[in-house]
mmCIF file of N, CA, C and O in Angstrom:
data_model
loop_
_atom_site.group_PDB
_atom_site.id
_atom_site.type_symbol
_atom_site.label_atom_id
_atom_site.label_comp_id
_atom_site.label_asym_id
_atom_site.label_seq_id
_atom_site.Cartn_x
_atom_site.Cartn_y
_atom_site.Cartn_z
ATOM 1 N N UNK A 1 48.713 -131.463 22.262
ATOM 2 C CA UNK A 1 49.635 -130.913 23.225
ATOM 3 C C UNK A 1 50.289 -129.680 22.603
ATOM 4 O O UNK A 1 50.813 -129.987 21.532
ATOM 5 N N UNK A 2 50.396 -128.731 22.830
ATOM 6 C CA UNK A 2 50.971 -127.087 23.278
ATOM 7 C C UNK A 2 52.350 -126.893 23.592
ATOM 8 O O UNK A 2 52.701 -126.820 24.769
ATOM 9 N N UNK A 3 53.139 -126.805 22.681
ATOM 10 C CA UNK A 3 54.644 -127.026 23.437
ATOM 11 C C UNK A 3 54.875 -125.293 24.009
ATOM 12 O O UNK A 3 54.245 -124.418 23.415
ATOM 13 N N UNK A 4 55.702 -124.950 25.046
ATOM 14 C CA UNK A 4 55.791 -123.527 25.746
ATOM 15 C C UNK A 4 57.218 -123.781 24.987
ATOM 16 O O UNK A 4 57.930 -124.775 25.128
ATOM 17 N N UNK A 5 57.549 -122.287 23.883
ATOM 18 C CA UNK A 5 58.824 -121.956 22.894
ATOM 19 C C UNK A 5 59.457 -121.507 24.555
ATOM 20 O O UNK A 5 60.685 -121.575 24.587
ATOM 21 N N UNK A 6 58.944 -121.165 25.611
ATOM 22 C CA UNK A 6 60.129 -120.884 26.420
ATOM 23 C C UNK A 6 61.053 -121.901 27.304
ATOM 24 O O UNK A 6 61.833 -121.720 28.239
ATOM 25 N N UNK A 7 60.605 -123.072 26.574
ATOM 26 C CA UNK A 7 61.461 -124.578 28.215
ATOM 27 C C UNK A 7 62.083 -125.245 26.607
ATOM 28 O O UNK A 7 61.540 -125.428 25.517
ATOM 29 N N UNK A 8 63.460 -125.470 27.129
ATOM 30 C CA UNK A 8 64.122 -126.516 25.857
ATOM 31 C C UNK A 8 63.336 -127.743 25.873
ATOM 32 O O UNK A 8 62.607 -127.756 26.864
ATOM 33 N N UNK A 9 63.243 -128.537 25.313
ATOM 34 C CA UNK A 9 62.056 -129.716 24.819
ATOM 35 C C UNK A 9 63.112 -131.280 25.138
ATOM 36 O O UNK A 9 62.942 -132.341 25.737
ATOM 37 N N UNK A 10 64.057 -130.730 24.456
ATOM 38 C CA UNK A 10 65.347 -131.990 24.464
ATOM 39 C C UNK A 10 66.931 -131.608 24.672
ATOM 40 O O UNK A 10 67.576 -130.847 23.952
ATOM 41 N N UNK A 11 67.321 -132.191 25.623
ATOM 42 C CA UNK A 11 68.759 -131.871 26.081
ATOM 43 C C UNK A 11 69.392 -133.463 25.662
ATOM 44 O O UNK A 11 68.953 -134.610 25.746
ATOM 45 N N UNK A 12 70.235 -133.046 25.336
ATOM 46 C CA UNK A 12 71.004 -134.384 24.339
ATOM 47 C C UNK A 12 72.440 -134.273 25.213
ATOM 48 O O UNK A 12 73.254 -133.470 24.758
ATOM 49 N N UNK A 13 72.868 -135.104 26.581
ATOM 50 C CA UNK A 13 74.337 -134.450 27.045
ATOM 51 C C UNK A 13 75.402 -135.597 25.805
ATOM 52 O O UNK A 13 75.115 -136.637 25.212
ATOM 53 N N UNK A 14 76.561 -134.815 25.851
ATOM 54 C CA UNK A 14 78.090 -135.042 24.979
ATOM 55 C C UNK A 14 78.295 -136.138 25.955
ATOM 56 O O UNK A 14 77.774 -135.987 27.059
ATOM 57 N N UNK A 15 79.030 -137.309 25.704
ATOM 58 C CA UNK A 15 79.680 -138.078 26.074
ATOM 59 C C UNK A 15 81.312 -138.134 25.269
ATOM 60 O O UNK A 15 81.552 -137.732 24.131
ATOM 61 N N UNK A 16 82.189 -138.687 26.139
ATOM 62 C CA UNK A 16 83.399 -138.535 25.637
ATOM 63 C C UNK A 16 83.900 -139.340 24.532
ATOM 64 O O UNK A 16 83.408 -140.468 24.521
ATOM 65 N N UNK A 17 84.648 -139.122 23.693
ATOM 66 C CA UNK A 17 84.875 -139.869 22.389
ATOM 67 C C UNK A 17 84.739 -141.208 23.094
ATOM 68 O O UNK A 17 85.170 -141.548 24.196
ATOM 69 N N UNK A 18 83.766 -142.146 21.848
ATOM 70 C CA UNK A 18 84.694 -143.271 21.850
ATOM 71 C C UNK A 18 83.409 -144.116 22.775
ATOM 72 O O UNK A 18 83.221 -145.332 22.786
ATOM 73 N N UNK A 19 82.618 -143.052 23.522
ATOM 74 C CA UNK A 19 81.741 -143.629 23.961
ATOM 75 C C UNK A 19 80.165 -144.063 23.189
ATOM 76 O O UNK A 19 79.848 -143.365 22.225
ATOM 77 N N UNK A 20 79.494 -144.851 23.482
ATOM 78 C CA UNK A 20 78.606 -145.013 22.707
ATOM 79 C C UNK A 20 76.929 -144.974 23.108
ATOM 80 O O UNK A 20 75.921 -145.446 22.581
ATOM 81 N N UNK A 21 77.176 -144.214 24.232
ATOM 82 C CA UNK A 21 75.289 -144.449 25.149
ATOM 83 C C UNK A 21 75.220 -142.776 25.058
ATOM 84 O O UNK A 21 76.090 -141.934 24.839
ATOM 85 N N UNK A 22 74.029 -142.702 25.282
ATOM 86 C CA UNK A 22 73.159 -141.276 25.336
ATOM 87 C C UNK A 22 72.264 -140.922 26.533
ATOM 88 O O UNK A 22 71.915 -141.766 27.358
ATOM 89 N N UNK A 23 72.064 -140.187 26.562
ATOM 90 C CA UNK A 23 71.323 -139.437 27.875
ATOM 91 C C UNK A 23 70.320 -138.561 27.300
ATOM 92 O O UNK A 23 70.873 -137.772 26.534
ATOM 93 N N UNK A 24 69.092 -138.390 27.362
ATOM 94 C CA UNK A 24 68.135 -137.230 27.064
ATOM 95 C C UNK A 24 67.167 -136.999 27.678
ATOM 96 O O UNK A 24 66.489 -137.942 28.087
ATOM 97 N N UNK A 25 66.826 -135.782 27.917
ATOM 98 C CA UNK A 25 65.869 -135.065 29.062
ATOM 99 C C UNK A 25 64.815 -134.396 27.901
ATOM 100 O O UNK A 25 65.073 -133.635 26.969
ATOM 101 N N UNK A 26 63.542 -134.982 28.333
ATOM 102 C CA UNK A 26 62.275 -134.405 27.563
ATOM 103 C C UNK A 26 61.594 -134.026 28.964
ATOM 104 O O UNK A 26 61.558 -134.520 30.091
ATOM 105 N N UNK A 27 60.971 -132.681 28.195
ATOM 106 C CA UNK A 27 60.500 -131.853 29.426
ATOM 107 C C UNK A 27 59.110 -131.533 28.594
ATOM 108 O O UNK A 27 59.026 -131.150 27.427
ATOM 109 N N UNK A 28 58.121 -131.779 29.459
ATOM 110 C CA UNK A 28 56.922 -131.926 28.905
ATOM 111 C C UNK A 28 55.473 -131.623 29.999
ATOM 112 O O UNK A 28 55.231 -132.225 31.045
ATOM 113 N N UNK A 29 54.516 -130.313 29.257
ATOM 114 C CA UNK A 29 54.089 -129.587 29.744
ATOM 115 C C UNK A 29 52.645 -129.924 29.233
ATOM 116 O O UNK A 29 52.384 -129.904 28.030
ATOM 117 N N UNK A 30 51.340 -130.361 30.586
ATOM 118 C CA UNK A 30 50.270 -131.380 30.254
ATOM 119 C C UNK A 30 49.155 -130.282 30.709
ATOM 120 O O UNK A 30 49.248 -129.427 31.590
ATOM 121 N N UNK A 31 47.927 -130.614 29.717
ATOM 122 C CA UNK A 31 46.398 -129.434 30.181
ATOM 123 C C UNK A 31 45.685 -130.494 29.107
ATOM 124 O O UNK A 31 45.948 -131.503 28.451
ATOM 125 N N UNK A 32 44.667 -129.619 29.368
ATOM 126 C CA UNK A 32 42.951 -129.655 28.735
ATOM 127 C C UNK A 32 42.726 -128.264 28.548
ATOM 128 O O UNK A 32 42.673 -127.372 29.395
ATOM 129 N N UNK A 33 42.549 -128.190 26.799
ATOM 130 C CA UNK A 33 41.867 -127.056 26.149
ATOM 131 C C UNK A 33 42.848 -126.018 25.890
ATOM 132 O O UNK A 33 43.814 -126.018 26.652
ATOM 133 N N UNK A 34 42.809 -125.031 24.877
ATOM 134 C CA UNK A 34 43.712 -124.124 24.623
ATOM 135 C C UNK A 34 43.728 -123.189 25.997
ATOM 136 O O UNK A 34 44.661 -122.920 26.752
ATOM 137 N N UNK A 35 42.455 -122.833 26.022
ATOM 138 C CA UNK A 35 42.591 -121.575 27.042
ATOM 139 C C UNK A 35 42.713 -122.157 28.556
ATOM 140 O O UNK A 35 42.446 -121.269 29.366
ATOM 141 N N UNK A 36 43.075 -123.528 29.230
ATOM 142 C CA UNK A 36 43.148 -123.557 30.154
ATOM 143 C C UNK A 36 44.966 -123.859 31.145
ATOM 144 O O UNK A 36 46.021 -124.445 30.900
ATOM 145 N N UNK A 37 44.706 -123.490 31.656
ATOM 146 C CA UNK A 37 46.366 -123.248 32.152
ATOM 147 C C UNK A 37 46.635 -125.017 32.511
ATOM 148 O O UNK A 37 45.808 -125.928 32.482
ATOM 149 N N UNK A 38 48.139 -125.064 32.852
ATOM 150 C CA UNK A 38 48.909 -126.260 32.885
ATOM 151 C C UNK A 38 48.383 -126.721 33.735
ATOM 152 O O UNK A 38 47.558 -126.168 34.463
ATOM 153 N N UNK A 39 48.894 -128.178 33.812
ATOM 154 C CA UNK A 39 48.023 -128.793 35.071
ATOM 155 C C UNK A 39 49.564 -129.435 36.021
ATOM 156 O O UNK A 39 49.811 -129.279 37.217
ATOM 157 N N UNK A 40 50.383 -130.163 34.969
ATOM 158 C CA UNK A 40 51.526 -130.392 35.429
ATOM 159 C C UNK A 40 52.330 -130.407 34.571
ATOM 160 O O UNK A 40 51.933 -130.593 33.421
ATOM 161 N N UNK A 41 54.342 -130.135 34.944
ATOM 162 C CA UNK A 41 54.855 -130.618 34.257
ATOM 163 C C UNK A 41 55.829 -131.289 34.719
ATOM 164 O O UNK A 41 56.466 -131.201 35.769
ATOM 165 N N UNK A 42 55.931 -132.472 33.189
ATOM 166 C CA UNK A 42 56.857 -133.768 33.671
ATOM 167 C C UNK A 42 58.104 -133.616 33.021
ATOM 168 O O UNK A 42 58.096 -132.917 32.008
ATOM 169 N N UNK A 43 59.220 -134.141 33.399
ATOM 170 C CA UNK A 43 60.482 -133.965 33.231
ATOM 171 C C UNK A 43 60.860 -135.564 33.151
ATOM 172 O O UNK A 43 60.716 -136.118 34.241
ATOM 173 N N UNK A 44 61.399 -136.583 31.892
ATOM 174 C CA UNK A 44 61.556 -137.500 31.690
ATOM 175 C C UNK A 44 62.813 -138.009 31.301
ATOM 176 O O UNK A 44 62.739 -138.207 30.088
ATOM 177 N N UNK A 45 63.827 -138.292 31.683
ATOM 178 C CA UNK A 45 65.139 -138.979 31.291
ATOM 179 C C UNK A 45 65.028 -140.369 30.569
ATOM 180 O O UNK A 45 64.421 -141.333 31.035
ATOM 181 N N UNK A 46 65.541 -140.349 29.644
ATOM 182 C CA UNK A 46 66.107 -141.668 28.959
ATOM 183 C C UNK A 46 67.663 -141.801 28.447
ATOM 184 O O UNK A 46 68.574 -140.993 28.267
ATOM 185 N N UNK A 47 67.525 -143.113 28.312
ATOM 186 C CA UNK A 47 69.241 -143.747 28.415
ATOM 187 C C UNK A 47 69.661 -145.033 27.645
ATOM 188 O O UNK A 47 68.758 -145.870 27.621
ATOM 189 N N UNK A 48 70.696 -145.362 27.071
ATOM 190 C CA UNK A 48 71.049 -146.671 26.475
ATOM 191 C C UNK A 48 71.641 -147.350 27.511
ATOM 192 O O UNK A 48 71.267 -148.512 27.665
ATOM 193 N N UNK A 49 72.415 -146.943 28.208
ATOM 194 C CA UNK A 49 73.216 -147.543 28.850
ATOM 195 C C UNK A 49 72.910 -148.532 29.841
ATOM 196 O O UNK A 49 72.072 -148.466 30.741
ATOM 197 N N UNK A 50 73.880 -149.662 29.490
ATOM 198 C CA UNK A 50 73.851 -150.753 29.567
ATOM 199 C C UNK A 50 72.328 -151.931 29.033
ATOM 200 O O UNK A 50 71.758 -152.945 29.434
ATOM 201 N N UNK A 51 72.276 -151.237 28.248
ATOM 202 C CA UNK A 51 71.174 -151.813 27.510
ATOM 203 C C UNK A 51 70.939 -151.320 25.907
ATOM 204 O O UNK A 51 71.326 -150.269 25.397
ATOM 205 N N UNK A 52 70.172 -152.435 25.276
ATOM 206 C CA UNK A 52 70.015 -151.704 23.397
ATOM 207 C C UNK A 52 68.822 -151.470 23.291
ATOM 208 O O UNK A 52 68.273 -151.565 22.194
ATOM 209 N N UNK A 53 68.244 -151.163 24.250
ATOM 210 C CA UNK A 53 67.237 -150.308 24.105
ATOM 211 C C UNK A 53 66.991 -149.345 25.076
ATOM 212 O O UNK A 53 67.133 -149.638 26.263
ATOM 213 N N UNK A 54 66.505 -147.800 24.594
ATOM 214 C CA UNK A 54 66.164 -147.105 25.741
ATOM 215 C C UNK A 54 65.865 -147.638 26.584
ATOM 216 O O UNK A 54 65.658 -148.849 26.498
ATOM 217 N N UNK A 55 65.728 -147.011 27.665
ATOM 218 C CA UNK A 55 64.712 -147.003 28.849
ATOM 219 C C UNK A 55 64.871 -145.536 29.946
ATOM 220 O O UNK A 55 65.805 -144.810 30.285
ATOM 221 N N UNK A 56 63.496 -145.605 30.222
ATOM 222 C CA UNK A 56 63.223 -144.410 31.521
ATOM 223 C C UNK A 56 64.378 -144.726 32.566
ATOM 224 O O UNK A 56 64.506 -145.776 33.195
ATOM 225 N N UNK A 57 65.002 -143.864 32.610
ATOM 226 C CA UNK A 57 65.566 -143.752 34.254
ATOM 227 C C UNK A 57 65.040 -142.621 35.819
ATOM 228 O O UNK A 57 65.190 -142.810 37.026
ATOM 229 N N UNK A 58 64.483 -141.614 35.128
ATOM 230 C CA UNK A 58 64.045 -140.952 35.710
ATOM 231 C C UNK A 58 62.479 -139.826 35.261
ATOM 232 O O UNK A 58 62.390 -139.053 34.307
ATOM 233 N N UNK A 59 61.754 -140.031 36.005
ATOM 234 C CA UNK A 59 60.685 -139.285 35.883
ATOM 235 C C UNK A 59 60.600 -138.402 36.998
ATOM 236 O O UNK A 59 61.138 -138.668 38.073
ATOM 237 N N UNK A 60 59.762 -137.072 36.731
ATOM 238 C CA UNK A 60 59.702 -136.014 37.706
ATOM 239 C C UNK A 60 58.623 -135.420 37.153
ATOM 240 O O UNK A 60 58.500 -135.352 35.930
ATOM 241 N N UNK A 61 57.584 -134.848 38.134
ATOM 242 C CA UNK A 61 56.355 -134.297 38.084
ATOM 243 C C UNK A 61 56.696 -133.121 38.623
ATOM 244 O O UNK A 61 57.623 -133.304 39.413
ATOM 245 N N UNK A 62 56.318 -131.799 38.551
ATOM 246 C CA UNK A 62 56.073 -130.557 39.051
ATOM 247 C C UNK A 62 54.775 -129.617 38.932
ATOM 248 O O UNK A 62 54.343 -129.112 37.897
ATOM 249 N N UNK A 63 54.368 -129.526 39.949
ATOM 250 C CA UNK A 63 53.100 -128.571 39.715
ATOM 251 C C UNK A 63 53.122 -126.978 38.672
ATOM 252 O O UNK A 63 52.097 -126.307 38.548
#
C-alpha cells in the first residue's frame, strides 16, 4: 500500500482533562500496482469508549 503525503493518515481528537477514551480517524487509500490509479478510499473511525478495547464505529467508502 502507497500512502498519498497529501491526506493526514491519523487524526487523534483532544478530549477534556480527566477523560480517558480516544477517538481516531485512519484514512486509507486502496489500488493494484504502482502505476494504476485508486480504486477507493476508506475513511475508518475507532474508539474506546465504553469499552477496553477498540472498536470500529464508523466506516466510509468514497470513490
Amino acid at each position: 500500500m502507497v500512502l498519498d503525503a497529501s491526506l493526514p493518515y491519523a487524526e487523534l481528537s483532544a478530549n477534556k482533562k480527566g477523560q480517558y477514551y480516544w477517538e481516531a480517524t485512519l484514512k486509507v487509500t486502496t489500488f493494484e500496482g504502482a502505476h494504476n490509479p485508486p480504486y477507493h478510499y476508506y475513511t475508518i473511525t475507532f474508539t474506546n469508549l465504553f469499552s477496553d478495547q477498540p472498536k470500529v464505529v464508523k466506516v466510509q467508502r468514497t470513490e
